[in-house]
Short mmCIF file of C-alpha atoms in Angstrom, two decimals:
data_model
loop_
_atom_site.label_atom_id
_atom_site.label_comp_id
_atom_site.label_asym_id
_atom_site.label_seq_id
_atom_site.Cartn_x
_atom_site.Cartn_y
_atom_site.Cartn_z
CA MET A 30 6.08 -17.17 -3.63
CA ARG A 31 7.51 -15.32 -0.57
CA ALA A 32 6.93 -12.10 -1.84
CA THR A 33 3.53 -12.57 -2.95
CA ARG A 34 2.31 -14.29 0.54
CA ALA A 35 3.78 -10.74 2.37
CA GLY A 36 2.07 -8.70 -0.07
CA ASP A 37 -1.16 -10.20 0.15
CA GLY A 38 -0.91 -10.46 3.87
CA TYR A 39 -0.47 -6.54 3.66
CA ALA A 40 -3.47 -6.19 1.26
CA TYR A 41 -5.77 -8.30 3.61
CA GLY A 42 -4.10 -6.98 6.89
CA ALA A 43 -4.58 -3.22 5.88
CA ALA A 44 -8.04 -3.86 4.69
CA LEU A 45 -9.04 -5.42 7.96
CA GLY A 46 -7.43 -2.78 10.33
CA PHE A 47 -9.25 -0.22 8.56
CA LEU A 48 -12.33 -1.75 9.16
CA CYS A 49 -11.60 -2.20 12.83
CA ASP A 50 -11.01 1.39 13.00
CA LEU A 51 -14.07 2.23 11.05
CA ALA A 52 -16.00 0.35 13.61
CA ILE A 53 -14.52 0.36 16.71
CA GLY A 54 -11.92 3.28 16.94
CA ASP A 55 -8.89 3.49 18.84
CA PRO A 56 -8.45 0.43 21.69
CA ARG A 57 -9.52 1.80 24.71
CA ARG A 58 -6.80 0.30 26.85
CA GLY A 59 -2.77 -0.68 26.01
CA HIS A 60 -2.92 1.64 22.97
CA PRO A 61 0.43 1.17 21.39
CA VAL A 62 0.49 4.94 19.98
CA ALA A 63 0.34 5.93 24.02
CA GLY A 64 2.78 3.33 25.01
CA PHE A 65 5.11 4.78 22.83
CA GLY A 66 4.50 8.22 23.65
CA ARG A 67 5.58 7.38 27.29
CA ALA A 68 8.65 5.76 26.22
CA ALA A 69 9.74 8.57 23.91
CA GLY A 70 8.71 10.91 27.11
CA SER A 71 10.86 8.96 29.69
CA LEU A 72 13.31 9.18 26.91
CA GLU A 73 13.49 12.65 26.99
CA ARG A 74 13.82 13.39 30.42
CA ARG A 75 16.74 11.83 30.23
CA LEU A 76 18.48 13.31 27.08
CA TRP A 77 16.62 16.58 26.62
CA ARG A 78 19.39 19.73 26.30
CA ASP A 79 18.62 23.34 24.70
CA ASP A 80 20.27 22.25 21.44
CA ARG A 81 19.54 20.79 17.87
CA LEU A 82 22.04 17.45 18.52
CA SER A 83 20.36 16.20 21.60
CA GLY A 84 16.75 16.12 20.01
CA THR A 85 17.90 14.76 16.94
CA VAL A 86 19.43 12.18 18.62
CA HIS A 87 16.85 11.65 20.54
CA ALA A 88 14.04 11.63 17.59
CA ALA A 89 16.53 8.54 15.65
CA LEU A 90 16.16 6.79 18.50
CA CYS A 91 12.45 7.00 19.03
CA ALA A 92 11.62 6.75 15.46
CA GLY A 93 14.60 4.16 14.85
CA GLY A 94 13.65 2.22 17.56
CA ALA A 95 9.90 2.07 16.33
CA VAL A 96 11.03 1.06 12.94
CA GLY A 97 13.16 -1.54 14.30
CA ALA A 98 10.80 -3.06 16.23
CA ALA A 99 8.10 -3.55 13.26
CA VAL A 100 10.73 -4.54 11.32
CA LEU A 101 11.15 -7.52 13.95
CA ALA A 102 8.16 -8.49 13.97
CA ARG A 103 7.31 -8.77 10.57
CA ARG A 104 10.16 -11.18 10.13
CA ALA A 105 8.67 -13.27 13.25
CA VAL A 106 6.08 -13.80 11.51
CA ARG A 107 6.72 -13.94 7.62
CA SER A 108 6.56 -17.45 7.36
CA SER A 109 3.22 -17.69 8.08
CA PRO A 110 0.53 -15.95 5.94
CA ALA A 111 -2.12 -16.13 8.89
CA LEU A 112 0.29 -14.06 11.30
CA SER A 113 1.32 -11.44 8.52
CA VAL A 114 -2.13 -10.39 8.17
CA ALA A 115 -2.77 -10.68 11.93
CA LEU A 116 0.24 -8.38 12.30
CA THR A 117 -0.48 -6.08 9.88
CA ALA A 118 -4.26 -5.51 10.83
CA ALA A 119 -2.99 -4.52 14.64
CA ALA A 120 -0.51 -2.14 12.82
CA THR A 121 -2.70 -0.52 10.78
CA TRP A 122 -5.81 -0.72 13.34
CA SER A 123 -3.11 0.99 16.03
CA VAL A 124 -1.82 3.74 13.84
CA LEU A 125 -5.33 4.98 12.17
CA GLY A 126 -7.49 7.38 13.98
CA GLY A 127 -10.07 8.12 11.20
CA THR A 128 -13.17 7.16 13.52
CA SER A 129 -11.69 9.14 16.67
CA LEU A 130 -11.24 12.08 14.80
CA ALA A 131 -14.98 11.84 13.53
CA ARG A 132 -16.24 10.95 17.07
CA GLU A 133 -14.67 14.30 18.80
CA ALA A 134 -15.49 16.26 15.47
CA THR A 135 -19.46 15.11 15.84
CA ALA A 136 -19.41 15.48 19.55
CA ILE A 137 -18.06 19.06 19.73
CA GLY A 138 -20.72 19.95 16.33
CA GLU A 139 -24.02 18.43 18.47
CA ALA A 140 -22.59 20.69 21.43
CA LEU A 141 -22.89 23.99 19.09
CA ARG A 142 -26.23 22.83 17.45
CA ALA A 143 -27.44 22.00 21.13
CA GLY A 144 -26.58 25.82 21.84
CA ASP A 145 -23.83 24.02 24.29
CA LEU A 146 -20.88 26.39 24.03
CA ALA A 147 -19.23 25.93 27.14
CA ALA A 148 -19.37 22.05 26.25
CA ALA A 149 -18.09 22.54 23.09
CA ARG A 150 -14.74 24.98 24.23
CA ALA A 151 -14.53 22.18 26.74
CA ARG A 152 -13.98 19.43 24.20
CA LEU A 153 -12.19 21.07 21.60
CA PRO A 154 -8.53 20.53 23.43
CA HIS A 155 -9.54 17.08 22.51
CA LEU A 156 -9.32 17.73 19.05
CA CYS A 157 -6.58 20.42 18.61
CA GLY A 158 -4.62 22.48 20.54
CA ARG A 159 -6.28 25.68 19.80
CA ASP A 160 -7.11 28.03 23.03
CA PRO A 161 -11.12 27.91 23.04
CA GLN A 162 -11.88 29.91 25.58
CA HIS A 163 -12.46 33.37 23.08
CA LEU A 164 -14.00 31.77 20.33
CA ASP A 165 -17.86 31.96 19.40
CA ALA A 166 -19.11 28.93 17.61
CA ASP A 167 -18.11 29.84 14.65
CA GLY A 168 -14.51 30.14 15.55
CA ILE A 169 -14.89 26.43 17.06
CA ALA A 170 -16.42 25.19 14.16
CA ARG A 171 -13.62 26.62 12.03
CA ALA A 172 -11.02 25.51 14.25
CA VAL A 173 -12.74 21.66 14.22
CA VAL A 174 -12.99 21.93 10.04
CA GLU A 175 -9.50 22.64 9.61
CA SER A 176 -8.40 19.97 12.09
CA VAL A 177 -10.33 17.08 10.26
CA ALA A 178 -8.92 18.20 7.02
CA GLU A 179 -5.21 18.19 8.86
CA ASN A 180 -5.69 14.97 11.16
CA THR A 181 -7.46 13.46 7.94
CA SER A 182 -3.73 13.78 6.50
CA ASP A 183 -1.83 12.91 9.60
CA ALA A 184 -4.15 10.34 11.29
CA VAL A 185 -4.95 8.37 7.84
CA VAL A 186 -3.73 9.07 4.92
CA GLY A 187 0.05 9.71 5.41
CA ALA A 188 -0.11 6.19 7.43
CA LEU A 189 -1.94 4.39 4.61
CA VAL A 190 1.18 6.04 2.03
CA TRP A 191 3.96 4.81 4.05
CA GLY A 192 2.00 1.38 4.69
CA GLY A 193 1.71 0.88 0.83
CA LEU A 194 5.51 1.87 0.64
CA LEU A 195 7.11 0.03 3.27
CA GLY A 196 4.49 -2.41 5.04
CA VAL A 197 3.94 -2.68 8.79
CA PRO A 198 7.36 -0.53 9.06
CA GLY A 199 5.99 2.13 7.38
CA LEU A 200 3.14 2.27 9.38
CA ALA A 201 4.72 2.39 12.79
CA GLY A 202 7.89 4.89 11.35
CA PHE A 203 5.26 7.12 10.67
CA ARG A 204 3.16 7.01 13.51
CA ALA A 205 6.20 7.24 15.59
CA VAL A 206 7.34 10.68 13.42
CA ASN A 207 3.97 12.07 13.68
CA THR A 208 3.57 11.45 17.62
CA LEU A 209 7.21 13.05 17.99
CA ASP A 210 6.19 16.06 16.14
CA ALA A 211 3.09 16.20 18.50
CA MET A 212 5.15 15.72 21.47
CA VAL A 213 8.47 17.97 21.17
CA GLY A 214 8.40 19.27 17.75
CA HIS A 215 6.28 22.55 18.24
CA ARG A 216 7.70 26.33 19.12
CA SER A 217 8.15 26.78 22.61
CA PRO A 218 11.20 27.86 24.55
CA ARG A 219 11.42 24.69 25.72
CA TYR A 220 11.55 22.71 21.97
CA LEU A 221 12.43 25.26 19.82
CA ARG A 222 15.74 23.52 19.51
CA PHE A 223 15.28 19.87 20.86
CA GLY A 224 12.16 19.64 18.79
CA TRP A 225 13.51 20.73 15.46
CA ALA A 226 14.92 17.25 14.58
CA SER A 227 11.28 15.86 15.69
CA ALA A 228 9.91 18.60 13.13
CA ARG A 229 11.53 18.26 9.88
CA LEU A 230 11.21 14.76 10.34
CA ASP A 231 7.87 14.99 9.71
CA ASP A 232 7.49 17.48 7.06
CA ALA A 233 9.57 14.58 5.35
CA ALA A 234 7.28 12.23 6.51
CA GLY A 235 4.08 14.29 5.67
CA TYR A 236 5.29 15.30 2.48
CA PRO A 237 3.59 12.66 0.33
CA GLY A 238 0.34 12.33 2.47
CA ALA A 239 -0.49 15.54 2.61
CA ARG A 240 -0.50 16.06 -1.26
CA LEU A 241 -1.85 12.29 -1.80
CA THR A 242 -4.35 14.34 0.78
CA ALA A 243 -5.04 17.51 -1.28
CA ALA A 244 -5.55 15.38 -4.51
CA LEU A 245 -8.28 12.90 -2.98
CA ALA A 246 -10.41 15.91 -0.96
CA ALA A 247 -10.40 17.53 -4.85
CA LEU A 248 -11.46 14.34 -6.35
CA ALA A 249 -13.83 12.81 -3.51
CA GLY A 250 -15.23 16.11 -2.85
CA PRO A 251 -18.50 18.06 -4.32
CA HIS A 252 -16.45 20.74 -5.68
CA PRO A 253 -13.38 19.54 -7.35
CA ARG A 254 -12.42 22.59 -9.28
CA ALA A 255 -13.07 25.27 -6.48
CA ALA A 256 -10.25 22.18 -4.38
CA LEU A 257 -7.65 22.31 -7.32
CA ARG A 258 -7.85 26.39 -7.78
CA THR A 259 -8.16 27.18 -4.02
CA TRP A 260 -4.74 24.77 -3.21
CA ARG A 261 -3.03 25.78 -6.41
CA ARG A 262 -3.61 29.60 -5.26
CA ASP A 263 -3.25 29.83 -1.10
CA ALA A 264 -1.54 26.75 -0.39
CA ARG A 265 1.94 28.29 -0.32
CA SER A 266 0.82 30.99 2.06
CA HIS A 267 -0.01 28.19 4.69
CA PRO A 268 3.42 27.96 7.45
CA SER A 269 3.19 24.54 7.22
CA PRO A 270 4.11 22.61 4.20
CA ASN A 271 1.97 20.08 4.66
CA ALA A 272 -1.06 21.32 6.06
CA GLY A 273 -0.81 23.90 3.49
CA PRO A 274 -2.28 21.82 0.88
CA VAL A 275 -4.48 20.07 2.79
CA GLU A 276 -6.52 22.88 4.40
CA ALA A 277 -6.52 24.41 1.08
CA ALA A 278 -7.80 21.34 -0.78
CA PHE A 279 -10.94 21.16 2.12
CA ALA A 280 -11.16 25.14 1.58
CA GLY A 281 -12.20 24.81 -2.05
CA ALA A 282 -14.06 21.12 -1.83
CA LEU A 283 -16.51 22.46 1.17
CA ARG A 284 -16.54 26.54 -0.22
CA LEU A 285 -15.49 27.49 2.88
CA ARG A 286 -13.08 30.28 3.97
CA LEU A 287 -10.20 28.78 6.34
CA GLY A 288 -7.23 30.69 8.14
CA GLY A 289 -6.99 33.56 9.87
CA THR A 290 -6.55 34.46 13.34
CA LEU A 291 -5.58 31.90 15.96
CA ALA A 292 -4.68 31.57 19.26
CA TYR A 293 -2.22 28.41 19.89
CA GLY A 294 -0.44 27.45 22.93
CA GLY A 295 -0.55 31.07 24.55
CA ARG A 296 0.38 32.54 20.99
CA VAL A 297 -1.91 34.64 18.98
CA GLU A 298 -0.95 33.37 14.93
CA HIS A 299 -2.42 35.40 11.93
CA ARG A 300 -2.58 33.08 9.40
CA PRO A 301 -3.25 33.77 5.79
CA VAL A 302 -6.74 33.01 4.41
CA LEU A 303 -7.54 30.11 2.80
CA GLY A 304 -10.80 30.28 0.06
CA ALA A 305 -11.12 33.88 0.77
CA GLU A 306 -14.31 33.91 -1.88
CA PHE A 307 -16.35 31.58 0.02
CA PRO A 308 -17.89 31.81 3.39
CA ALA A 309 -16.76 31.26 7.08
CA PRO A 310 -17.54 27.79 8.17
CA GLY A 311 -20.38 27.45 10.60
CA PRO A 312 -21.55 24.29 12.78
CA ALA A 313 -23.57 22.76 9.73
CA ASP A 314 -20.37 22.34 8.06
CA ILE A 315 -18.53 19.86 10.55
CA PRO A 316 -20.88 17.07 9.46
CA ARG A 317 -19.37 18.04 5.67
CA ALA A 318 -16.21 17.93 6.62
CA ILE A 319 -16.41 14.66 8.72
CA ARG A 320 -17.86 13.05 5.64
CA LEU A 321 -15.21 14.50 2.76
CA SER A 322 -12.96 12.93 5.45
CA ARG A 323 -14.30 9.47 5.37
CA ARG A 324 -14.31 9.25 1.83
CA VAL A 325 -10.54 10.81 1.50
CA GLY A 326 -9.62 7.81 3.72
CA GLY A 327 -11.56 5.23 1.92
CA LEU A 328 -9.80 6.36 -1.37
CA ALA A 329 -6.34 6.49 0.39
CA LEU A 330 -6.92 2.78 1.32
CA GLY A 331 -7.65 1.53 -2.08
CA ALA A 332 -4.12 3.78 -2.91
CA SER A 333 -2.06 2.38 -0.64
CA LEU A 334 -3.50 -0.88 -1.69
CA LEU A 335 -2.36 -0.44 -5.08
CA LEU A 336 1.18 0.92 -3.92
CA SER A 337 1.88 -2.45 -2.02
CA ALA A 338 0.40 -4.03 -5.28
CA ALA A 339 3.53 -2.67 -7.33
CA ARG A 340 5.90 -2.82 -4.54
CA ARG A 341 5.09 -6.69 -4.54
CA ARG A 342 5.41 -6.79 -8.51
CA ALA A 343 8.46 -4.90 -8.28
CA GLY A 344 10.29 -7.61 -5.66
CA ALA A 345 8.96 -10.12 -7.79
CA GLY A 346 9.75 -9.02 -11.12
CA GLY A 347 13.67 -8.32 -10.17
CA PRO A 348 14.65 -11.99 -9.80
CA ALA A 349 12.48 -13.52 -12.06
CA LYS A 350 14.01 -12.07 -15.08
CA GLY A 351 17.77 -12.62 -13.74
CA ALA A 352 16.40 -16.10 -13.56
CA ARG A 353 15.29 -16.32 -17.15
#
């Protein structure tokens, strides 16, 4: 009975939290992820050394602390179905970023359609780390479409996968790992060694969500065969093991050419082209990418609830068999 209440608590809470993100977006003040980032930054200042061991300790303490706090919170409310639902809803709302992603992408698209390239360039860093100053309208549109694809996995699907598998600790753990990667996981001189563990941990945590995102993009997109073909053919050439499948599937689903040269953090990277046979994206393609992201997010919620139900049945089935 207790397992059933816990599972139902996740289902109702995850759906409620998803709706809160859909209707409201990120909390304006007191965002738990921002608080985690401040704590991780403070710990980094104390632990930083130019070596992998220090970075591994930092990643373990930060991610482990987030998961541990979630476990304690779940235990504190497990006797109350209403509080269990409320905790799961709050956690889900906090870790999802689908609405904020759509808002930022929409704002950039509207600036481009209005011909205000300066405003679009100024807004782009809110969405991704690209250097916008030398990008034209089509270059910014490509950056937005690619960021919408990648962040659909990072800001929505990945968290829901781990929530379905592990409940509130899974939600908190995934968001902690993803935030650490954004903070220290990039290949700058300061973080090349210190951020190694956070980057590898994020690769591992993001693996199932990225594959599910690619599969759902093929399922929900207007061109499923092209999505599957581009994913299968082009994903492995991408330098990221998780962004590759997602961006390739979005490229095929939308019939857009993604990838190529980009400037990121002061570096120029020549990434492989995904969907070379398709036209390059323009400002009009941004709303199409947002709509696909929304559909993928809704399907991912359904997958998360199915995973939670399977976990609940597995937890209830074991003791019942033994009792017989």
